[in-house]
Amino acid sequence: MENSIRLSEEQITQDLLPQKFGKLGMIWVSILITICLVGVYAYYRQIRYGLGVTAMRDYVSWGIYISNFVFFVAISLVGSLITAIFRLSNVKWSTPLTRIAEIIAVSAIVFASIIIIVDMGRPERFTNLFLYGRLQSPIMWDVIVIGTYFFISILLLYFPLLPDLQILIKNKDKSGPKLNWLYRFQGSFWKGTPEQLKICNKAINTLSILIIPVAFTIHTVTSWLFATTYRPGWDSTNFGAYFISGAFLVGSGGVVVAMYVFHKFYHLEKYITDLHFDRMGRIVVLLSFLYLYFNVNEYLVPAFKMKKSEEDHLAELFSGDFSHMFWFAIFVGMIIPIIILLFKKGRKPLPMFIVGCMIVVGAWFKRYLIVTPTLLHPFLPMQDIPANFRHYFPSWEEWAITSGSLAGALLVITFFVRIYPIVPIYETITEQLESESHEN
Amino acid sequence: MKENNKTSRRDFLVSGLLAGAAITGCSKPNDFVQNQEVALTGEKVKLLSVEGEVIEIDKAYLKPVPNLPTITNEDERRGIPGKKFVMVIDLSRCKNLKKCQIACDKAHLINPGQNWLKIYPMQDSEHTAPYWQPTNCMHCDEPPCVKVCPVDATFKRQDGIVLIDNERCIGCRFCMAACPYSSRIFNWSGQDVPADIAALPYSCETSLPPKMGTVSKCDFCPDMNRKGELPHCVQACPNGVFIYGDMNTDIVSNGSETFRFSELIKEKAGYRLMEDLGTKPSVYYLPPVNRNFPFENGLENQSADDKLNTHKL
Ligand code: SF4
């Protein structure tokens, strides 16, 4: 924290200890719970009456569940970017952001798994994946790498939390008996001895190295769910890189939004400073350019050739039924953020927050555009089907379940922040000490 | 078709029962009579015992046996030994009568609005002549659906048929996305199944009873084949468009005519759909030349929803 005022250890601890929900927090939590409950009810209906309650039909056989799944997997990649890549490249300023990124990663990956089960016609046969799993199916690859990623992410969340748990246990008068029990259960073995610190550091370093290939794999494999088929719009060798670049972008957008919320509503201005917003802003510009680059590849190269099978698909995106959404996703999700963030004023907290929201919303619709329009352009024309098979607009159940999953992910993050310090206390203190001793 | 199907199945069960009764009757005649209290009808039936003697028992002993699966799931997955099923679809004979589709839908209890078999009005380009193209599952030798199925619910058999095990399918619909021929449909909300069919044990070969939340598609009717009959669509088409048979014996038939498969394909320049994808279909097409009917004859069967499509790979 180069420019910030020197803070005493007590001050830091007091500032960063988890805070009880205020009135606003209560309202926020109840809204999220309500949305989740509506989603659960919609899912009950889906279980009872079958996937027929969705608007998916034989041609559009994957709808917003799958695009939402891709969205969740994408946003979860940021955990590896900020925790691992920054850590290994010795980026110091990102310390207060690591836990934000990691909890976004964990909750997103959990809800990615939930939403994929929701999409299954026979969720009760989930165990068949283990009983009869066949390794040649990209779905199996996804199951394996998502599982691995989940465990590494949980550990990357847990290990750096250990010293903070010690601090939490020390300040037990600040939290109720139940939370104290939880803290003790999770971290009472941690004494903070140099030995333990060394092991912990080593473990975090190892995990940071491990998580990078795993993170790249989860999103590459997710892109292969599409790229291994013949369909126009999916049949691309570019897909893995295209998905990963998009994932880093939406994940960083998500971190920016979360940063602003904590900065503002949790009064962490002293810890998440303008400097952090500025730095994240630069990263977001870079990632937007990268994603834009892959989009140009993905759309302009096929459009140059205009193969028969691609033609209808591309025409529908550029100027047909999906054109509003398409240009919205391109402009709001990439081009306008780039323009705003290129200016120094644009990298202040509030504009950054708006840009972050634009990126996340744009990215959600982008995932929808990747999944659905392609399915509306099969190789053989649509034939012998009722009119409602020819287009797709999600039913209320699909919206409810999708919103429920998004609300659920936010709820996990909200409760995490209620229980644990979102900005690492221990690391903030040590870094301050380090920089002080440097100056002396 | 469904009626025929049912009667023949019932006949089969009765004969199975008789054989069973005969065995029991011969080995322990007294037990057989004493242990079962049934009101005798007085009507006798003659049965042939395993030893070859003719015996007589009261009709009252004939009781329906529970439906036992005749073939195990393993056998269903292996396929009929020594066969390699193919189909030839003669486009010059089709006038979109849709009899094949109706028979197929009925036999497999397919929900209204969905079909395993579709008849496409095709026109490859602006100045080429339109024609009717019935399309079912291609039973590819390199099936993209089998490649992507995570649980081996879709599988390729030795006899070339690609089948679905609806008791294993998890309903992920990856196979539907993978199939370039759009031949797969999903059971979105289930359907009313007649009690006698609902009571049958599930069979991959009949694809019955249908299961909600799983995928289905044309199964090439291996159950019919085991009975020595042609698939429902082949039987239903009055114009003999579908010619079905075994590549190993080189014999294909549409019911009234029989051909040598290799000669038919050679003489009439047979081809397969989307050859460039490398899927290697088992369904061959004969080009729409020297047609039996003008294209327009089929238009009256075309529903209002289905406009003329001019798009083909
Ligand atoms: S829907 Fe069923 S048959 Fe198709 S890929 Fe999934 S599990 Fe296999």
Short mmCIF file of C-alpha atoms and ligand atoms in Angstrom, two decimals, chain A residues 137 139, chain B residues 145-146 148-155 163-166 168-176 184 186 213-216, ligand 1:
data_model
loop_
_atom_site.label_atom_id
_atom_site.label_comp_id
_atom_site.label_asym_id
_atom_site.label_seq_id
_atom_site.Cartn_x
_atom_site.Cartn_y
_atom_site.Cartn_z
CA SER A 137 -16.55 -37.82 -24.10
CA ILE A 139 -18.33 -34.15 -20.78
CA CYS B 145 -23.25 -39.06 -31.12
CA VAL B 146 -21.52 -42.15 -29.77
CA VAL B 148 -19.70 -37.62 -27.25
CA CYS B 149 -21.99 -39.69 -25.03
CA PRO B 150 -20.46 -39.61 -21.54
CA VAL B 151 -22.13 -42.75 -20.21
CA ASP B 152 -22.24 -45.16 -23.14
CA ALA B 153 -25.99 -44.73 -23.38
CA THR B 154 -25.63 -44.32 -27.12
CA PHE B 155 -23.62 -47.13 -28.60
CA LEU B 163 -28.91 -47.60 -30.39
CA ILE B 164 -29.82 -45.69 -27.26
CA ASP B 165 -30.23 -47.21 -23.84
CA ASN B 166 -32.94 -45.03 -22.32
CA ARG B 168 -28.87 -45.26 -18.87
CA CYS B 169 -29.17 -41.94 -20.72
CA ILE B 170 -28.70 -38.98 -18.38
CA GLY B 171 -30.39 -36.56 -20.74
CA CYS B 172 -27.43 -34.25 -21.33
CA ARG B 173 -28.39 -33.83 -25.01
CA PHE B 174 -24.79 -33.60 -26.14
CA CYS B 175 -25.56 -36.22 -28.77
CA MET B 176 -28.30 -34.02 -30.19
CA ARG B 184 -32.40 -37.15 -32.45
CA PHE B 186 -35.81 -35.59 -26.74
CA GLY B 213 -35.96 -37.04 -19.93
CA THR B 214 -34.01 -39.13 -22.40
CA VAL B 215 -33.10 -39.02 -26.06
CA SER B 216 -34.52 -41.20 -28.81
S1 SF4 C 1 -28.44 -37.38 -23.98
FE1 SF4 C 1 -28.21 -39.51 -23.33
S2 SF4 C 1 -27.60 -40.60 -25.19
FE2 SF4 C 1 -27.27 -38.45 -25.57
S3 SF4 C 1 -25.14 -38.05 -25.04
FE3 SF4 C 1 -26.35 -37.59 -23.20
S4 SF4 C 1 -26.40 -39.50 -22.06
FE4 SF4 C 1 -25.71 -40.03 -24.13
#
